[in-house]
Short mmCIF file of C-alpha atoms and ligand atoms in Angstrom, two decimals:
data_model
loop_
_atom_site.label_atom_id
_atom_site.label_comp_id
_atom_site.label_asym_id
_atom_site.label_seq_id
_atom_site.Cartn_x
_atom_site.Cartn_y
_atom_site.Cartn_z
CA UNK A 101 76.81 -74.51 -17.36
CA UNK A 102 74.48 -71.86 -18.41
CA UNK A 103 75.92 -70.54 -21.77
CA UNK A 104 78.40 -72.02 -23.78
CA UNK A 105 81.00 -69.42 -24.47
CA UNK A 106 84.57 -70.98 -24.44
CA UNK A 107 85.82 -74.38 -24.54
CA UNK A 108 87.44 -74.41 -21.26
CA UNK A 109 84.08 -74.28 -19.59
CA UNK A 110 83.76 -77.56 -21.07
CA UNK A 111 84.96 -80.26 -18.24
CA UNK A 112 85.58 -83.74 -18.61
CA UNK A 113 82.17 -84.79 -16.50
CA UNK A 114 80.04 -82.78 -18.75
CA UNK A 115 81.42 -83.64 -22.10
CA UNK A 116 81.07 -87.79 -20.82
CA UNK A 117 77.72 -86.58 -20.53
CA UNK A 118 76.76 -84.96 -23.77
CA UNK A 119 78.84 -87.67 -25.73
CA UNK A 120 76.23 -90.38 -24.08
CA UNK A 121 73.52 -88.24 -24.82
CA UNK A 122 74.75 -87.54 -28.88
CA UNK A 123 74.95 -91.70 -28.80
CA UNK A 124 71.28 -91.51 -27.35
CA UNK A 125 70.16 -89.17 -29.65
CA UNK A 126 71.00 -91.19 -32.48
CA UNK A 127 70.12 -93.96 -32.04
CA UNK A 128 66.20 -92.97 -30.46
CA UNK A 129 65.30 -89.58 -32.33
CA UNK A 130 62.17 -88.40 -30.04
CA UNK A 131 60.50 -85.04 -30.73
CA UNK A 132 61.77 -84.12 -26.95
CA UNK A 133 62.32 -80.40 -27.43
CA UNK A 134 58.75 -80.10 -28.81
CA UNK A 135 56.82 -76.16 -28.24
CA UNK A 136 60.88 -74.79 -27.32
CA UNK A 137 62.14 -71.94 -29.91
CA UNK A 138 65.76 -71.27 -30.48
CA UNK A 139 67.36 -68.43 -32.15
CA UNK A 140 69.71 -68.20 -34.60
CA UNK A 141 71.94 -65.24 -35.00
CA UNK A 142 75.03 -65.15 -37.62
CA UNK A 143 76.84 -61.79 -38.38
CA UNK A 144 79.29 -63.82 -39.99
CA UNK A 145 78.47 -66.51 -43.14
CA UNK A 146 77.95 -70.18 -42.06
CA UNK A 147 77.05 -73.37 -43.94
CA UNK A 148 77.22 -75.89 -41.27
CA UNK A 149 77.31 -74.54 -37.92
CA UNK A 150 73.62 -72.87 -38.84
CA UNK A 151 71.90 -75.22 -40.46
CA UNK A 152 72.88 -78.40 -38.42
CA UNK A 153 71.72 -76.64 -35.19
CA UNK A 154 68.48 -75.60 -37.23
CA UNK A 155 68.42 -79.09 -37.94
CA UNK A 156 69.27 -80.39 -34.93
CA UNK A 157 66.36 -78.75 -33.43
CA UNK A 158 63.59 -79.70 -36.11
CA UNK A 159 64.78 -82.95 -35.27
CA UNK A 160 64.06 -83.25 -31.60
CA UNK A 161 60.52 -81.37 -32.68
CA UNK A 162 61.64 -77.73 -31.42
CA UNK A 163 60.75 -74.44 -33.92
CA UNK A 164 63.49 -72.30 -35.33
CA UNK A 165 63.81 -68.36 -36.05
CA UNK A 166 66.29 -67.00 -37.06
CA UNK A 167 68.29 -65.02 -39.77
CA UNK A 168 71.49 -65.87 -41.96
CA UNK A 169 72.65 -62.74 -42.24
CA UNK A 170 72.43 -60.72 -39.25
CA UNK A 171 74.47 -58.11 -40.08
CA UNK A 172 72.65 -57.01 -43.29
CA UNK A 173 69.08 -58.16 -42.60
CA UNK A 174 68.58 -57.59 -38.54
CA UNK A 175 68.34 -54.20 -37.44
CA UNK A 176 72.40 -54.00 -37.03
CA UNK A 177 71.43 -52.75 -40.13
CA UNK A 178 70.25 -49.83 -38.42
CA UNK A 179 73.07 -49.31 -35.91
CA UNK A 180 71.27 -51.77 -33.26
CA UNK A 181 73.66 -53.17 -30.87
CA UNK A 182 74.49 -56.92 -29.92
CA UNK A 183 73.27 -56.08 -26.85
CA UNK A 184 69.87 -54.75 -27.31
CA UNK A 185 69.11 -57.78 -30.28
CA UNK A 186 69.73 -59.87 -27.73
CA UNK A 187 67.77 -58.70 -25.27
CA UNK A 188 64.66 -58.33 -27.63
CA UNK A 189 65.50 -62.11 -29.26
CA UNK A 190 65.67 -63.60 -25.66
CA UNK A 191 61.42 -62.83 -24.99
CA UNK A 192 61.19 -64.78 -28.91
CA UNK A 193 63.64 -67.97 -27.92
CA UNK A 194 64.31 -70.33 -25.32
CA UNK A 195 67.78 -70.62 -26.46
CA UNK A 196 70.22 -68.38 -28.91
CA UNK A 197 72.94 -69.43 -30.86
CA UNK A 198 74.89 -67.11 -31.99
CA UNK A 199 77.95 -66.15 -34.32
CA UNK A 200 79.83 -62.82 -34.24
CA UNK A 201 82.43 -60.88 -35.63
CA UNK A 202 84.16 -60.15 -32.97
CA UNK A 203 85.91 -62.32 -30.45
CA UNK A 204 85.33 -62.33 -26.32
CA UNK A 205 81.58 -61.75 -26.50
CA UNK A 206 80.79 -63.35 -23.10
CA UNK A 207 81.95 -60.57 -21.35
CA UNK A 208 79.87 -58.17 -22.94
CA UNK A 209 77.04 -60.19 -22.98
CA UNK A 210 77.19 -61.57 -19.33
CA UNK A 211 74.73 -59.05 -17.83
CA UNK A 212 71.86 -59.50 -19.73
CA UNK A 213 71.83 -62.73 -20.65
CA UNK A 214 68.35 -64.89 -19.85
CA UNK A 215 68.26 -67.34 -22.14
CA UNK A 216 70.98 -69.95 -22.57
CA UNK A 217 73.44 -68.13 -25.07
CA UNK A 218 75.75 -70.77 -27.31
CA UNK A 219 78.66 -69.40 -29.16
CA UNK A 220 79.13 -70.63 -32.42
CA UNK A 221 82.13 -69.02 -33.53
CA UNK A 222 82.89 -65.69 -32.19
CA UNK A 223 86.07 -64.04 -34.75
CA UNK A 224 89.35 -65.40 -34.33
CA UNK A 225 88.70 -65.90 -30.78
CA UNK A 226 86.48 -69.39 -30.43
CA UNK A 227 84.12 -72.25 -31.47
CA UNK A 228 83.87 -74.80 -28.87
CA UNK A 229 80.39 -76.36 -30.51
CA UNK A 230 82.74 -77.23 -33.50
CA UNK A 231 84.94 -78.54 -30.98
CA UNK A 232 82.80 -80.62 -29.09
CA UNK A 233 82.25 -82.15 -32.36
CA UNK A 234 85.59 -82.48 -33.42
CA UNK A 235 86.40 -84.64 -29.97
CA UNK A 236 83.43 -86.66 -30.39
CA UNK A 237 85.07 -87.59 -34.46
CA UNK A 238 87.95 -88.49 -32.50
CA UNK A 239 86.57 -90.72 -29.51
CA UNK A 240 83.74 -92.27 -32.73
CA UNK A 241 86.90 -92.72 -35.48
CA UNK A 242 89.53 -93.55 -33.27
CA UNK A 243 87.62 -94.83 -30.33
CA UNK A 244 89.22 -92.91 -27.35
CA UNK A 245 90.16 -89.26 -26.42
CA UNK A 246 93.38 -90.29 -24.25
CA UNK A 247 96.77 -90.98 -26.31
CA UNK A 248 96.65 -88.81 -28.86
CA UNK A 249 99.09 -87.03 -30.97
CA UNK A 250 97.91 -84.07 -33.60
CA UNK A 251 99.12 -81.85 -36.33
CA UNK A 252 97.29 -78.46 -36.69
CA UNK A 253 98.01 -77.72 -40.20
CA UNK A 254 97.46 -74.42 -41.85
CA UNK A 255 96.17 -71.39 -39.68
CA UNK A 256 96.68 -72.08 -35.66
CA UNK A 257 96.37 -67.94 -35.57
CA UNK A 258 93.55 -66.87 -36.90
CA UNK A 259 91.88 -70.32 -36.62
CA UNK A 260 88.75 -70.28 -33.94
CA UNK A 261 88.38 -74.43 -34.22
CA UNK A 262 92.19 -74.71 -33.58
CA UNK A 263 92.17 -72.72 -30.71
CA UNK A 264 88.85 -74.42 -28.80
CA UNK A 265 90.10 -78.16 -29.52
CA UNK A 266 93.46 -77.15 -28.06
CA UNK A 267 91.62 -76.23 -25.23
CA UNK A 268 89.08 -79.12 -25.06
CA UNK A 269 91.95 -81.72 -25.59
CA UNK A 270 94.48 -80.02 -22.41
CA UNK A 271 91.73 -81.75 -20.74
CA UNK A 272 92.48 -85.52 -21.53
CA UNK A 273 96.03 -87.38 -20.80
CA UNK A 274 99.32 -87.65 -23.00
CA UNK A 275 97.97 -85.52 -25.23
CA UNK A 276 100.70 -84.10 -27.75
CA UNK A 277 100.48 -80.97 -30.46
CA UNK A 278 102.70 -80.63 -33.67
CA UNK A 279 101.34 -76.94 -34.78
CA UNK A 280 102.48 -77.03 -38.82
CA UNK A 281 102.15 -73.62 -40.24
CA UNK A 282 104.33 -70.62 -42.00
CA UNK A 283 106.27 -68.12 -39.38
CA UNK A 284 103.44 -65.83 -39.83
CA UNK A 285 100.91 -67.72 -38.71
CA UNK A 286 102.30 -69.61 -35.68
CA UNK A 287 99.38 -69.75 -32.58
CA UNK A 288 98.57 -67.06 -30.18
CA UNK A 289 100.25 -66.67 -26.89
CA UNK A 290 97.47 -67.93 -24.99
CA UNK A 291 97.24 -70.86 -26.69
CA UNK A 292 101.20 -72.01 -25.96
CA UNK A 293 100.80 -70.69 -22.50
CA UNK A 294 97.63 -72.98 -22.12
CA UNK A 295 99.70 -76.13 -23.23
CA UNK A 296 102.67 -74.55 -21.08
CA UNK A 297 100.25 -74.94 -18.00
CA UNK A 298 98.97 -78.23 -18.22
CA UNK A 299 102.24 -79.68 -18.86
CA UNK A 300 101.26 -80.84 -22.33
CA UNK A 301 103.80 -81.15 -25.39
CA UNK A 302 103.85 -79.34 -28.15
CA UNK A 303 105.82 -78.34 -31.59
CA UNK A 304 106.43 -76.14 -33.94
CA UNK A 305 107.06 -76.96 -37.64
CA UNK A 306 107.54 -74.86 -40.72
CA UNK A 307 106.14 -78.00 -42.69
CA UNK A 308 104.02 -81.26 -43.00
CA UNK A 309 106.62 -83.60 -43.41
CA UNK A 310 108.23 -83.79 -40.41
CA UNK A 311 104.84 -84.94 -38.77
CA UNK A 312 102.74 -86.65 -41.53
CA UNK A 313 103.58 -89.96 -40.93
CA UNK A 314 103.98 -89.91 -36.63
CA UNK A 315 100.59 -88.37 -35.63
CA UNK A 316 97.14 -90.19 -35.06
CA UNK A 317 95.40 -87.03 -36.11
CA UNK A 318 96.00 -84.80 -38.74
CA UNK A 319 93.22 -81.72 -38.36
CA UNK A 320 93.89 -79.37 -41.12
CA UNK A 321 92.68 -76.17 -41.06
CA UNK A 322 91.74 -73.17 -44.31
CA UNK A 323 93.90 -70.10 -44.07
CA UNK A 324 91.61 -67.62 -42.35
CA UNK A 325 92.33 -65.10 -45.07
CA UNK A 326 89.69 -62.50 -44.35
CA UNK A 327 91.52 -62.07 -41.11
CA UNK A 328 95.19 -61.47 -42.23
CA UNK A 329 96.49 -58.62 -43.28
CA UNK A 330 97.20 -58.72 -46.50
CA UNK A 331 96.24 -60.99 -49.56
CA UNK A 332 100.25 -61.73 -50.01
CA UNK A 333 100.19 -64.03 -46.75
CA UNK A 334 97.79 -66.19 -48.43
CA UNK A 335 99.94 -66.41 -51.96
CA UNK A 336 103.17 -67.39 -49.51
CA UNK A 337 101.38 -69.63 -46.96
CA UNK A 338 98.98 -72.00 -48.79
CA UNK A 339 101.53 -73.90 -50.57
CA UNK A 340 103.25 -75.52 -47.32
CA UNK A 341 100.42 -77.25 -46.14
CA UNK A 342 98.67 -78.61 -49.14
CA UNK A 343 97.79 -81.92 -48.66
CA UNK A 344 97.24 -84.50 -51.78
CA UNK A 345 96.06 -87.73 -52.40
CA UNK A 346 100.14 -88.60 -51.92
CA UNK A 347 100.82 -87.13 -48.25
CA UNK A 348 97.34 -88.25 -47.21
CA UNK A 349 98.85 -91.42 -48.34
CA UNK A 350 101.79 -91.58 -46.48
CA UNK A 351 99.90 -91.43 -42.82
CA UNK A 352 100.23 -93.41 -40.39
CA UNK A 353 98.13 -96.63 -40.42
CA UNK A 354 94.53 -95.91 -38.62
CA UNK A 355 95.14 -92.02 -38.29
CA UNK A 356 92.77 -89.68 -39.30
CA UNK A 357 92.47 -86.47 -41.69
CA UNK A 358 90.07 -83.67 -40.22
CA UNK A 359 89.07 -80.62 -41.50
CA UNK A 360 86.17 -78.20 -39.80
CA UNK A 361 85.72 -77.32 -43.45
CA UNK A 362 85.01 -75.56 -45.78
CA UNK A 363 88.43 -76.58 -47.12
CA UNK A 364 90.82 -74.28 -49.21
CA UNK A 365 93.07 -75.00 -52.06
CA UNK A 366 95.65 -76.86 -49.90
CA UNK A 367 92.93 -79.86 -49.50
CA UNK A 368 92.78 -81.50 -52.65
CA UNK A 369 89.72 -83.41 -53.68
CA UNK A 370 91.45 -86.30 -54.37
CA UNK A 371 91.90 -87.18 -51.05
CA UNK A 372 88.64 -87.45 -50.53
CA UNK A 373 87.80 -91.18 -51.23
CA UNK A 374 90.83 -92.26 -49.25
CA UNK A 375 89.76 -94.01 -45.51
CA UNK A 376 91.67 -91.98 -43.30
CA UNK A 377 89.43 -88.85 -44.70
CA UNK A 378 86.96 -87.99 -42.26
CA UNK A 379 85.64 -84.39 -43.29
CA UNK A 380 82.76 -85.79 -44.47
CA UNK A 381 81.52 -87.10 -41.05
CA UNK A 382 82.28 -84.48 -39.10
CA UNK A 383 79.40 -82.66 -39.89
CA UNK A 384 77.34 -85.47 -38.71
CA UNK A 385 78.62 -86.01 -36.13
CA UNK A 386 78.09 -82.48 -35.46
CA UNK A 387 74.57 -82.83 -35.97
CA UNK A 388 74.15 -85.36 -33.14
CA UNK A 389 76.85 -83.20 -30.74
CA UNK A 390 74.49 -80.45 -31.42
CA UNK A 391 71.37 -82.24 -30.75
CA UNK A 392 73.15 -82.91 -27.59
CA UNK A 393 73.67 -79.85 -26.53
CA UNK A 394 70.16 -78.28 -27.19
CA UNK A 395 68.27 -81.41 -25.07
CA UNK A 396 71.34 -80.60 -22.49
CA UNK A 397 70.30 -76.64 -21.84
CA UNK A 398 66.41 -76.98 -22.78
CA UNK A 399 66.03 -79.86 -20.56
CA UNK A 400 67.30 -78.89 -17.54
C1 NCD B 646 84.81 -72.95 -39.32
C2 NCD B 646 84.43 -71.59 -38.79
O1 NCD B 646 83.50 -70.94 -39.25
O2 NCD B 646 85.09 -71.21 -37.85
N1 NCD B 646 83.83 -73.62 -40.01
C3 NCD B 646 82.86 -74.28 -39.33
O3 NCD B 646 82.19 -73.73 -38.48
N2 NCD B 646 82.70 -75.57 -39.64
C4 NCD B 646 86.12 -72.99 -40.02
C5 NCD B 646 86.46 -71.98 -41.08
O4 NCD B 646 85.75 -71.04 -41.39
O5 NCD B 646 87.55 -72.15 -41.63
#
């Protein structure tokens, strides 16, 4: 693997391997990735997916440039394209990560690429860091990645964490997906024809109740509402999958509430002190998964 683009580049071998080396990583932090520089790029806002990898990398003694807000304060500004910033930031970095507005950006990028490029959210297209992270919650929380039944609630459309754990999970046996969400916002075609193709179940449902108490893993998702559109989607949509303290409650026993976060109106806070909430340690998780991942492509 030389970028990380897509989750389906993602196989089975290599995740066993960055999973033991997120375990390594935390429990022996060594400055291993001292005198290596990577990049951070966001055209699009980001609390946690920047500043854990900027984290990550302090942590395993690496340097960090980079800026928040690409699209006002690089010289896209100016009219520059993707293309050229990258070529300039790859003689800065030994490794980029980068989030864009726009979804499919490997095949744009794939001839100029010399540095390891890692996608951290390109549109409504993917995410498979936040992925990674979201199978490693599972296999720490639940303590396997076989067996497992899950509800996408809220946005499987516009939703680039819904699609890439989709497409990580296909990967792992009797696997099962209950998509919850209005009409409107039902997932892409290449999503069903993904689960079509690797045999694996999957649902539709207009609401949470028919699933609530069945699954092992309930991964809620916000409404992507600077993608639909119109503002009236949101007004009709975010009352079906609100989740409260009560229908957090009524889970199954030892299942799981997930959320890539940040949340939306439909996740109350008073769910938050209940045990099956897990939103909380996602994100560090996350921080090992990416610490993972940089020792995996600066090491080599
Ligand atoms: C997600 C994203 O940006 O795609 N957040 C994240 O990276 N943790 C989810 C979202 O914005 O809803």
């Amino acid at each position: 693997m030389q970028h990380l683009f897509e989750a389906q580049q993602l196989d089975p071998d290599i995740i066993r391997q960055l999973f033991s080396l997120a375990d390594e990583l935390e429990a022996k932090r060594e400055p291993r990735l001292k005198g290596k520089v990577m990049a951070s790029l966001f055209y699009e806002p980001s609390t946690r997916t920047r500043l854990s990898f900027e984290s990550a990398m302090h942590r395993l003694g690496g340097g960090v440039i980079g800026t928040e807000n690409a699209a006002s304060f690089s010289s896209a500004a100016k009219g520059e394209s993707l293309e050229d910033s990258i070529q300039v930031i790859s003689m800065y970095a030994d490794v980029i990560v980068l989030r864009y507005f726009e979804k499919d950006i490997a095949k744009r990028l794939a001839k100029i690429l010399s540095v390891p490029v890692i996608n951290a959210g390109d549109g409504a297209g993917q995410h498979p860091t936040q992925a990674l992270l979201d199978l490693y919650t599972i296999k720490r929380e639940l303590g396997r990645m076989d067996d497992i039944s899950i509800a996408m609630v809220g946005d499987p459309k516009y939703s680039r964490s819904v699609r890439s754990l989709v497409y990580l999970l296909g990967k792992y046996k009797n696997i099962s997906v209950h998509f919850v969400s209005a009409p409107e916002l039902r997932p892409e075609p290449d999503i069903l024809a993904y689960l079509d193709r690797h045999n694996i179940r999957y649902e539709q449902h207009d609401a949470l109740d028919a699933v609530i108490t069945k699954v092992d893993v309930i991964y809620r998702n916000r409404l992507q509402k600077e993608r639909f559109p119109n503002e009236d989607l949101y007004k009709r949509c975010i009352d079906r999958i609100t989740i409260n303290r009560e229908v957090a409650s009524s889970m199954k026993n030892g299942a799981i509430l997930m959320d890539p976060l940040p949340r939306d109106a439909a996740l109350s806070p008073d769910v938050d002190d209940l045990p099956q909430a897990v939103y909380f340690k996602q994100p560090y998780y996350g921080l090992l998964v990416r610490m993972a991942l940089l020792a995996y492509f600066l090491e080599k």
